[in-house]
Short mmCIF file of C-alpha atoms and ligand atoms in Angstrom, two decimals:
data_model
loop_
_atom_site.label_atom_id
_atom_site.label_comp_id
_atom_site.label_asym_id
_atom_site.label_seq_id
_atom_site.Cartn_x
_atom_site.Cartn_y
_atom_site.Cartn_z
CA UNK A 1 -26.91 -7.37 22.80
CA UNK A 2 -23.68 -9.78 21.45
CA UNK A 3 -21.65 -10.72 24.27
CA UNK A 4 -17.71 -10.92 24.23
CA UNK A 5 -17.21 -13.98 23.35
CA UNK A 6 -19.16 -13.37 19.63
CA UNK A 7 -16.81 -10.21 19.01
CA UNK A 8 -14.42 -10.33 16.01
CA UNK A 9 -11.01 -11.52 16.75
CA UNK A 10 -8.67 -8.55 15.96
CA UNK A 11 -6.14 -8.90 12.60
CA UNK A 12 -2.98 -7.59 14.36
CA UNK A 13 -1.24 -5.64 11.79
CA UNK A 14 1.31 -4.41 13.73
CA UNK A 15 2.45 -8.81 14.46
CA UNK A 16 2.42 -9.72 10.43
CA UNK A 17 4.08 -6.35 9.35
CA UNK A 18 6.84 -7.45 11.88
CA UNK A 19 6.47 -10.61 10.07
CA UNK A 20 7.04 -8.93 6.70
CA UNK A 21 9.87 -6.85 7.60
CA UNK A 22 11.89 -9.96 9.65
CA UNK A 23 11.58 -11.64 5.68
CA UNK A 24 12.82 -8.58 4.26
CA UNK A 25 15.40 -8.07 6.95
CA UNK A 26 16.27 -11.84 5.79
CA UNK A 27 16.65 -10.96 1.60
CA UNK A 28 18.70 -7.96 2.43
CA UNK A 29 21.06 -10.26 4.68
CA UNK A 30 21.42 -12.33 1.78
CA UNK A 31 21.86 -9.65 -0.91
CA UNK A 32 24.89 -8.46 1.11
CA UNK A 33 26.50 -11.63 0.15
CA UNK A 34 26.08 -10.78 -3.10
CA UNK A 35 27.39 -7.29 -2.18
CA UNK A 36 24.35 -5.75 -3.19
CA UNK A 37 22.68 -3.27 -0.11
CA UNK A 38 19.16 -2.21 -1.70
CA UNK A 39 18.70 1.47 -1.46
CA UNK A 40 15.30 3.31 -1.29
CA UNK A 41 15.49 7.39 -2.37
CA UNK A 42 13.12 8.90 -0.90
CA UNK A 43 12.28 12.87 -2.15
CA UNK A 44 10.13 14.91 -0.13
CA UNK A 45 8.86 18.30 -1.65
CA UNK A 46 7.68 21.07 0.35
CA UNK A 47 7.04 21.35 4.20
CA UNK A 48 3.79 19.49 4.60
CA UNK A 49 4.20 18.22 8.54
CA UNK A 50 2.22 15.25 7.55
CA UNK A 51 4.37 14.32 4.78
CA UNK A 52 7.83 14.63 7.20
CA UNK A 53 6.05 12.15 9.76
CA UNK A 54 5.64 9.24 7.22
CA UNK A 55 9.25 9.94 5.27
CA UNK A 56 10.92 9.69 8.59
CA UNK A 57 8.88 6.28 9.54
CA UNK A 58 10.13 4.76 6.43
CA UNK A 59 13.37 5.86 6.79
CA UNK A 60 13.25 4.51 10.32
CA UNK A 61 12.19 1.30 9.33
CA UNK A 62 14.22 0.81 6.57
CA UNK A 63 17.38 1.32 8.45
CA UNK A 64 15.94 -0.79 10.69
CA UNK A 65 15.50 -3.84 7.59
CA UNK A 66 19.24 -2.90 6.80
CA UNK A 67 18.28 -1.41 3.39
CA UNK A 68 19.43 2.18 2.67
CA UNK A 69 17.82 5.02 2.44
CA UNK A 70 18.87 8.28 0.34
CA UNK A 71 16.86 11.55 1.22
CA UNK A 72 16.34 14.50 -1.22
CA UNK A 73 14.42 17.41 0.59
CA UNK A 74 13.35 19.88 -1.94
CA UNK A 75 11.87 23.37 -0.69
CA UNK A 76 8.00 24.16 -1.54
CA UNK A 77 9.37 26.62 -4.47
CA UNK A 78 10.60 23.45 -6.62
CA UNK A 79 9.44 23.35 -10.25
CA UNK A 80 8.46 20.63 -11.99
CA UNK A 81 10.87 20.92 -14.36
CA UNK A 82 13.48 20.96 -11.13
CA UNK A 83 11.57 17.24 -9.63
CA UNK A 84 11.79 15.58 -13.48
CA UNK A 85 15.24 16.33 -12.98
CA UNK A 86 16.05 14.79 -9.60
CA UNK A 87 14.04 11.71 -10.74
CA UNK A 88 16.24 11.40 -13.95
CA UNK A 89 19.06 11.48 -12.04
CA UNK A 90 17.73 8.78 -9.48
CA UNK A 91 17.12 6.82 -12.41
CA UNK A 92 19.83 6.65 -13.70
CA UNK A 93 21.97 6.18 -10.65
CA UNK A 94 23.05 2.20 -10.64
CA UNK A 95 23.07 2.47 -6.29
CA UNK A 96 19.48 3.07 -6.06
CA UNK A 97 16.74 0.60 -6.50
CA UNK A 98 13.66 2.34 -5.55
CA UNK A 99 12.35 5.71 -5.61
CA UNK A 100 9.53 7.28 -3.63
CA UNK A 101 8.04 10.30 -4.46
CA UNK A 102 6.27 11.48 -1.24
CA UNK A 103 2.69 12.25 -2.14
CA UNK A 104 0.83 14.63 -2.30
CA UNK A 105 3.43 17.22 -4.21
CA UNK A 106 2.71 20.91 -4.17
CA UNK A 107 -0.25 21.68 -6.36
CA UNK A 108 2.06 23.33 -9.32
CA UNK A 109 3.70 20.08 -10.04
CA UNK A 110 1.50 17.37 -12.04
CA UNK A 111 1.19 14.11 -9.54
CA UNK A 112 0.55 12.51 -12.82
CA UNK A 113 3.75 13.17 -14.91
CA UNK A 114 5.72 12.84 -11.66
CA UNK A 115 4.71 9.31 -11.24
CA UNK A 116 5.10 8.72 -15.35
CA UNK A 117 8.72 9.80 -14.77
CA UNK A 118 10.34 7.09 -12.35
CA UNK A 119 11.54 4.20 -14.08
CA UNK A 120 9.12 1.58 -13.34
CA UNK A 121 11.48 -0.73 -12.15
CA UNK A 122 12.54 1.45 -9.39
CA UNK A 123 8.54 2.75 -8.76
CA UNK A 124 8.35 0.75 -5.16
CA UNK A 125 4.48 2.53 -4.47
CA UNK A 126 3.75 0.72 -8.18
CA UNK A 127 1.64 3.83 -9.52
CA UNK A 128 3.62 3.85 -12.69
CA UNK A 129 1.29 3.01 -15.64
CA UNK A 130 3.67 0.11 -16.94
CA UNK A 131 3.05 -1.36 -12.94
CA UNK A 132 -0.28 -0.87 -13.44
CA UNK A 133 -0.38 -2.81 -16.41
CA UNK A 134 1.46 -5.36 -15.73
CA UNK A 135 -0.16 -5.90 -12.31
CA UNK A 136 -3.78 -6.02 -14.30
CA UNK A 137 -2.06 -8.61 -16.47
CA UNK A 138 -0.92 -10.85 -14.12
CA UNK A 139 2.70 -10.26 -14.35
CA UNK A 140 5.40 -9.76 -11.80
CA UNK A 141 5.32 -6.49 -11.15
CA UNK A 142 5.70 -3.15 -8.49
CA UNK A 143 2.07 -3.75 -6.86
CA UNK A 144 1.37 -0.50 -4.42
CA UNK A 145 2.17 -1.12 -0.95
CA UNK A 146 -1.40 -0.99 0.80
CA UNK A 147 -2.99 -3.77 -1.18
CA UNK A 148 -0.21 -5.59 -1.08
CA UNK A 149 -0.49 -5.52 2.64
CA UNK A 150 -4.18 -5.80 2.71
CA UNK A 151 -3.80 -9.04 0.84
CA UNK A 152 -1.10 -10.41 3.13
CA UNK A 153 -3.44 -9.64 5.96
CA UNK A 154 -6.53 -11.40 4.27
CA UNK A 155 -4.02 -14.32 3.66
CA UNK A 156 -2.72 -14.80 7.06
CA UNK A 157 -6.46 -14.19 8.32
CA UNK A 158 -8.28 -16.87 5.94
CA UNK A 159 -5.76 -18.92 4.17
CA UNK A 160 -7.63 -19.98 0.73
CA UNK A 161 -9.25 -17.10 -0.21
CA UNK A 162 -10.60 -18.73 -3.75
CA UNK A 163 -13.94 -18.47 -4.31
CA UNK A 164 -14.79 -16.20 -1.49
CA UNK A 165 -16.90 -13.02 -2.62
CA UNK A 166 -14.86 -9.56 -1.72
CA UNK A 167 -16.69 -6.05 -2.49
CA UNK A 168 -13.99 -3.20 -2.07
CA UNK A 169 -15.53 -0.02 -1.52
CA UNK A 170 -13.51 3.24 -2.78
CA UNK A 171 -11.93 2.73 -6.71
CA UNK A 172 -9.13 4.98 -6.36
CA UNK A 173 -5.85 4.55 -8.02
CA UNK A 174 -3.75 3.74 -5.10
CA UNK A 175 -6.26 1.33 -2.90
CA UNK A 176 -9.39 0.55 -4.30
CA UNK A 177 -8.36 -0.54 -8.20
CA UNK A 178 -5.00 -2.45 -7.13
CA UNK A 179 -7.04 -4.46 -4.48
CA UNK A 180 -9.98 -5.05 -6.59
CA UNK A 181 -7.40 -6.84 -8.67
CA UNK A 182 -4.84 -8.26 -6.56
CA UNK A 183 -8.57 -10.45 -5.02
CA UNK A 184 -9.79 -11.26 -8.55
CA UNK A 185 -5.91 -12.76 -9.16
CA UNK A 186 -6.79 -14.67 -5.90
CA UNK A 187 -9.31 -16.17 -7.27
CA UNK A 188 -12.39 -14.19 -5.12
CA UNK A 189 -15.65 -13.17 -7.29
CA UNK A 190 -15.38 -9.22 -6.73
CA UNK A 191 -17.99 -6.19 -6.55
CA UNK A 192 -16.18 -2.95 -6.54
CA UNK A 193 -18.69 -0.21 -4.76
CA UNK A 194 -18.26 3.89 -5.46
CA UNK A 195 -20.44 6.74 -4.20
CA UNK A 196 -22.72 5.66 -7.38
CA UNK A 197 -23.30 2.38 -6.44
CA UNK A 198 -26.99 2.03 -5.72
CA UNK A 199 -27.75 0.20 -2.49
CA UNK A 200 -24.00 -0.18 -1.66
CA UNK A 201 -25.43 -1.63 1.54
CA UNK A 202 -27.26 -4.24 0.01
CA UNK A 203 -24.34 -5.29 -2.39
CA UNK A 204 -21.97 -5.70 0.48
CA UNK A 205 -24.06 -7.59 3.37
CA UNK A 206 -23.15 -10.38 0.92
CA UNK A 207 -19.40 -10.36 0.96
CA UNK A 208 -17.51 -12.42 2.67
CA UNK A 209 -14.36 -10.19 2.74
CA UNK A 210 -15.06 -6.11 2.91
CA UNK A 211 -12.15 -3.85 2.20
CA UNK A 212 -13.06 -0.44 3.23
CA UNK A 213 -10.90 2.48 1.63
CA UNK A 214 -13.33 5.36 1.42
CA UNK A 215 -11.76 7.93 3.93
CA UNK A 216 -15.33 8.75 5.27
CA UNK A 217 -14.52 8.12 9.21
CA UNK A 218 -16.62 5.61 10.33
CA UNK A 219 -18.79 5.07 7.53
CA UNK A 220 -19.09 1.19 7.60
CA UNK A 221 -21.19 -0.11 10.48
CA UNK A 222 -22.55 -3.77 11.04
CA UNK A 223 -25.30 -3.27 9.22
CA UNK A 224 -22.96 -2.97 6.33
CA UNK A 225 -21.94 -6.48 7.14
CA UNK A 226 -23.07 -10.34 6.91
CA UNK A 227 -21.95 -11.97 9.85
CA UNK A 228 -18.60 -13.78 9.80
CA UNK A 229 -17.41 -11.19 7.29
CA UNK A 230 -13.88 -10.45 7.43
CA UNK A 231 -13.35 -6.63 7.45
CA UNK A 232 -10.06 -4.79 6.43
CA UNK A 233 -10.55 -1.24 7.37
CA UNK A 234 -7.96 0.61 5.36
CA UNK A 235 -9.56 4.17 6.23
CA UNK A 236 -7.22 6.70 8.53
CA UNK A 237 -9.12 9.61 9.82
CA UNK A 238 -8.59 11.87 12.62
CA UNK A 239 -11.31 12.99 14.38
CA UNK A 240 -12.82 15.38 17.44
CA UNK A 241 -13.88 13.64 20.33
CA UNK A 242 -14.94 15.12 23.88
CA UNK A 243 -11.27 12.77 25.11
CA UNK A 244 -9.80 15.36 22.00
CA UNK A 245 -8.79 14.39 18.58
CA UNK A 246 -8.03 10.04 18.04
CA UNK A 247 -7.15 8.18 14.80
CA UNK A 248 -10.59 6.19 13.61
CA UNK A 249 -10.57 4.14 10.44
CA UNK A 250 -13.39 4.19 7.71
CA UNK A 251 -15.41 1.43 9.40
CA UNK A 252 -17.54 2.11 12.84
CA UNK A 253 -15.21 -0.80 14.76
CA UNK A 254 -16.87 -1.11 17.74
CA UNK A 255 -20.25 -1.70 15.83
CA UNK A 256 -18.79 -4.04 12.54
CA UNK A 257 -17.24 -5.96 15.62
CA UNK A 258 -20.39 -7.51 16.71
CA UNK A 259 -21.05 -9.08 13.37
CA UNK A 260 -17.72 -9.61 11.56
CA UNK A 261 -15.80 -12.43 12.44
CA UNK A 262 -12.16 -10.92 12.17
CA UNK A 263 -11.74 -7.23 12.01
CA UNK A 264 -8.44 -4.82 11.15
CA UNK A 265 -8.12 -2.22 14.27
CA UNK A 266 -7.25 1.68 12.98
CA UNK A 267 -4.63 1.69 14.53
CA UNK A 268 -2.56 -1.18 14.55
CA UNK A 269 -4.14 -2.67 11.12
CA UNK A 270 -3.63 -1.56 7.61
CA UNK A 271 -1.30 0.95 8.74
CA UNK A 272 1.92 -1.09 9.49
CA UNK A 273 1.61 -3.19 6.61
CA UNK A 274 1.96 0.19 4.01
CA UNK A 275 5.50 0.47 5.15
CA UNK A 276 6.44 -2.95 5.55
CA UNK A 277 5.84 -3.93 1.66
CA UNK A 278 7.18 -0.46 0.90
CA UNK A 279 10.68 -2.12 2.29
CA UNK A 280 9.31 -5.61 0.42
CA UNK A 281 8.76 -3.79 -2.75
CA UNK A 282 12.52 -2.07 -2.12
CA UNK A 283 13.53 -5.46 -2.14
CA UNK A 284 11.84 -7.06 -5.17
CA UNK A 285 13.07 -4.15 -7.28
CA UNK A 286 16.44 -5.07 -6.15
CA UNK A 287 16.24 -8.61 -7.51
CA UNK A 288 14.41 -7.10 -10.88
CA UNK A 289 17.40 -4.73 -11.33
CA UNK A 290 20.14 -7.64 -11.19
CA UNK A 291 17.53 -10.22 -12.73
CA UNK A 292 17.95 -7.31 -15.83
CA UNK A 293 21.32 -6.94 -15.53
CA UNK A 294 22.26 -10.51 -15.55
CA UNK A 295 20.14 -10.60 -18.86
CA UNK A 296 21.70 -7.39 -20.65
CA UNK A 297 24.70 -9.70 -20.43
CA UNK A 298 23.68 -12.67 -22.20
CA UNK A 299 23.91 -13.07 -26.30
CA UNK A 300 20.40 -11.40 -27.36
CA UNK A 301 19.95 -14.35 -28.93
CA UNK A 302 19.40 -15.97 -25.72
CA UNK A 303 17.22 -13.44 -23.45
CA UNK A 304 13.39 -13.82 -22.73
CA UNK A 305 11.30 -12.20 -24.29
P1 NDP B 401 -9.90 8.48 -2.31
O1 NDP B 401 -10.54 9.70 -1.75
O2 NDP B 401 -8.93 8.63 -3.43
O3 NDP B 401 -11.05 7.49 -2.78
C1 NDP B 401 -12.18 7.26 -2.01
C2 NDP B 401 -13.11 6.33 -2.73
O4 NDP B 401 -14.25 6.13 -1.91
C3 NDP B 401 -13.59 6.85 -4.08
O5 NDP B 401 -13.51 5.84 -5.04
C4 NDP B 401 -15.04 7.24 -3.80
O6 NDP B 401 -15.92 7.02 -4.89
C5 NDP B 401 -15.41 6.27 -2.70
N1 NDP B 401 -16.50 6.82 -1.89
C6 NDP B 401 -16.61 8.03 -1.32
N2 NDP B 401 -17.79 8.15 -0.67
C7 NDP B 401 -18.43 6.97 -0.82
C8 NDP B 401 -19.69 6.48 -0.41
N3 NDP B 401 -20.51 7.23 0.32
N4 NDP B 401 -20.04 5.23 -0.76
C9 NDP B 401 -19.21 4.44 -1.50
N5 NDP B 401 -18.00 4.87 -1.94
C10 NDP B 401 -17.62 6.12 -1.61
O7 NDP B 401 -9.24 7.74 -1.06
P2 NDP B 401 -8.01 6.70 -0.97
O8 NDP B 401 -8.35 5.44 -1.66
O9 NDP B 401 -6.75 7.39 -1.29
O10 NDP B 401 -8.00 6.45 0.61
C11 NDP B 401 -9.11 5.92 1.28
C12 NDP B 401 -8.82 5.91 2.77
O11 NDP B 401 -7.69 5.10 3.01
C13 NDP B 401 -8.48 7.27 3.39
O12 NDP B 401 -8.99 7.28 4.72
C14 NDP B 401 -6.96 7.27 3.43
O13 NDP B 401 -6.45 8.09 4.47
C15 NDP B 401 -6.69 5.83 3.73
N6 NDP B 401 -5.39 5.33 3.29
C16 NDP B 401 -4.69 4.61 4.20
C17 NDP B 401 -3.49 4.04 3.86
C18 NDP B 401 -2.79 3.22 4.87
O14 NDP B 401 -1.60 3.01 4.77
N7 NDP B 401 -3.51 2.66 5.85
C19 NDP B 401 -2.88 4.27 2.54
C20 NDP B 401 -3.74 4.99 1.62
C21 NDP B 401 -4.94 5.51 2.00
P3 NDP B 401 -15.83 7.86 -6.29
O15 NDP B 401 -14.67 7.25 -7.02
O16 NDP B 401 -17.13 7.59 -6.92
O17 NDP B 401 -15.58 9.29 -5.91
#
């Protein structure tokens, strides 16, 4: 049995999204010298309680950063026809420098085209295809918020990452893809791991760095793990217990604590960090939008390429 002393050291995401947001908190103070104020619309369709929980948290916190926030409610009954148009007019609106779509959208509306339709300089969750992209590419893009935070927490965890072996298990869109690629642009040999990977087990007792985004509560144990690993848990899940229902992430904690050597709690992890580089990304598509600007007014002759 591991005593104490050999348990991993907690990542505390709720300390470096506080962090994060005091440094966007700081851009938006200096932006209002400018007289800019960076302003995040936020449109929320349908009634989904969920959904009303994590626009209000943003909102919260942005207000809280000093950036502001623009809300569109739109009832369950919206077309998509009705959402395209809200979105062109956010677009095109020269006060607003991001737009979030809260996901999911009622199943009659394509998630797909809704994305497709924000201009991606405003997209602040990066799903755009352009963001996508770019972010592949290595340019300086809208990167979705979770990675992003993931990475900052891997960062302020290990310092040089380089040459460190990650395997990311889950390849969706939104976590698993962007953070297979936001390691490889760190420089980390990666394994990406899906429910057809065969001996998924195997493959990641040799990582160094596990990022778990499966949303199968408590999936990852320490047997998953080589010891020292550094685990981020992205996972949220809420399950039954005999104490009634708790938040658990997508790795068994208590167990991947005995072997890792640093280890992201659920909650108090991955969590905080989604919203703070929401408010980051709010921010960096402020200084795209008046890095674009300022070039619209030079002689073409003279703008970048
Ligand atoms: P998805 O359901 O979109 O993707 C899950 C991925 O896990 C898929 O790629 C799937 O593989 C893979 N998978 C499923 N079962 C297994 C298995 N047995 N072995 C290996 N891989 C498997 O989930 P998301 O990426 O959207 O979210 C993952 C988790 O992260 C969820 O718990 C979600 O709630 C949470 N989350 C948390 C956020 C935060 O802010 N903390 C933000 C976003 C998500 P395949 O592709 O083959 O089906």
């Amino acid at each position: 049995m591991n005593t104490s002393a050999r348990l991993a050291r907690d990542i505390d995401g709720k300390a470096i999204a506080a962090q994060v947001l005091s440094e966007v908190a700081a851009d938006v103070r200096e932006l209002a010298q400018q007289g800019v104020t960076p302003t995040l619309a936020v449109v929320l369709v349908g009634e989904d309680p969920a959904s009303h929980v994590y626009v209000r948290n943003k909102i919260l916190r942005a207000k809280e950063a000093g950036i502001r926030s623009l809300e569109r409610r739109l009832p369950d009954t919206t077309s998509q026809a009705q959402l395209l148009a809200v979105i062109a007019e956010l677009n095109t609106d020269p006060s607003v420098n991001g737009i979030l779509v809260q996901l999911p959208v009622p199943a009659h509306i394509d998630e797909g085209a809704v994305i497709q339709a924000i201009d991606p300089i405003k997209d602040v969750d990066g799903f755009h295809r352009e963001n996508v992209g770019g972010l592949v590419q290595g340019h300086d893009v809208l990167t979705p918020c979770t990675p992003s935070g993931c990475m900052r927490l891997l960062l302020d965890t290990c310092g040089d990452i380089s040459g460190l072996h990650a395997v990311v298990i889950g390849r969706s869109n939104i976590v698993g893809k962007p953070m297979a690629t936001l390691l490889l642009h760190a420089h980390c040999s990666v394994s990406v791991v899906h429910s057809r990977s065969v001996d998924a087990k195997a493959l990641c007792r040799l990582a160094d760095i596990v990022v778990v985004a499966v949303g199968k509560p408590q999936m990852i144990d320490a047997d998953w793990l080589k010891p020292g690993a550094v685990v981020i848990d992205v996972g949220i899940n809420r399950i039954e217990t005999d104490q009634g229902s708790r938040l658990v992430g997508d790795v068994d904690y208590a167990s991947a604590r005995t072997v890792a050597s640093a280890i992201t709690p659920v909650p108090g992890g991955v969590g905080p960090m989604t919203i703070a580089y929401l408010l980051k990304n709010t921010v960096i598509a402020t200084h795209l939008q008046l890095k674009h600007a300022a070039l619209s007014l030079l002689p073409t002759s003279t703008q970048e390429a």
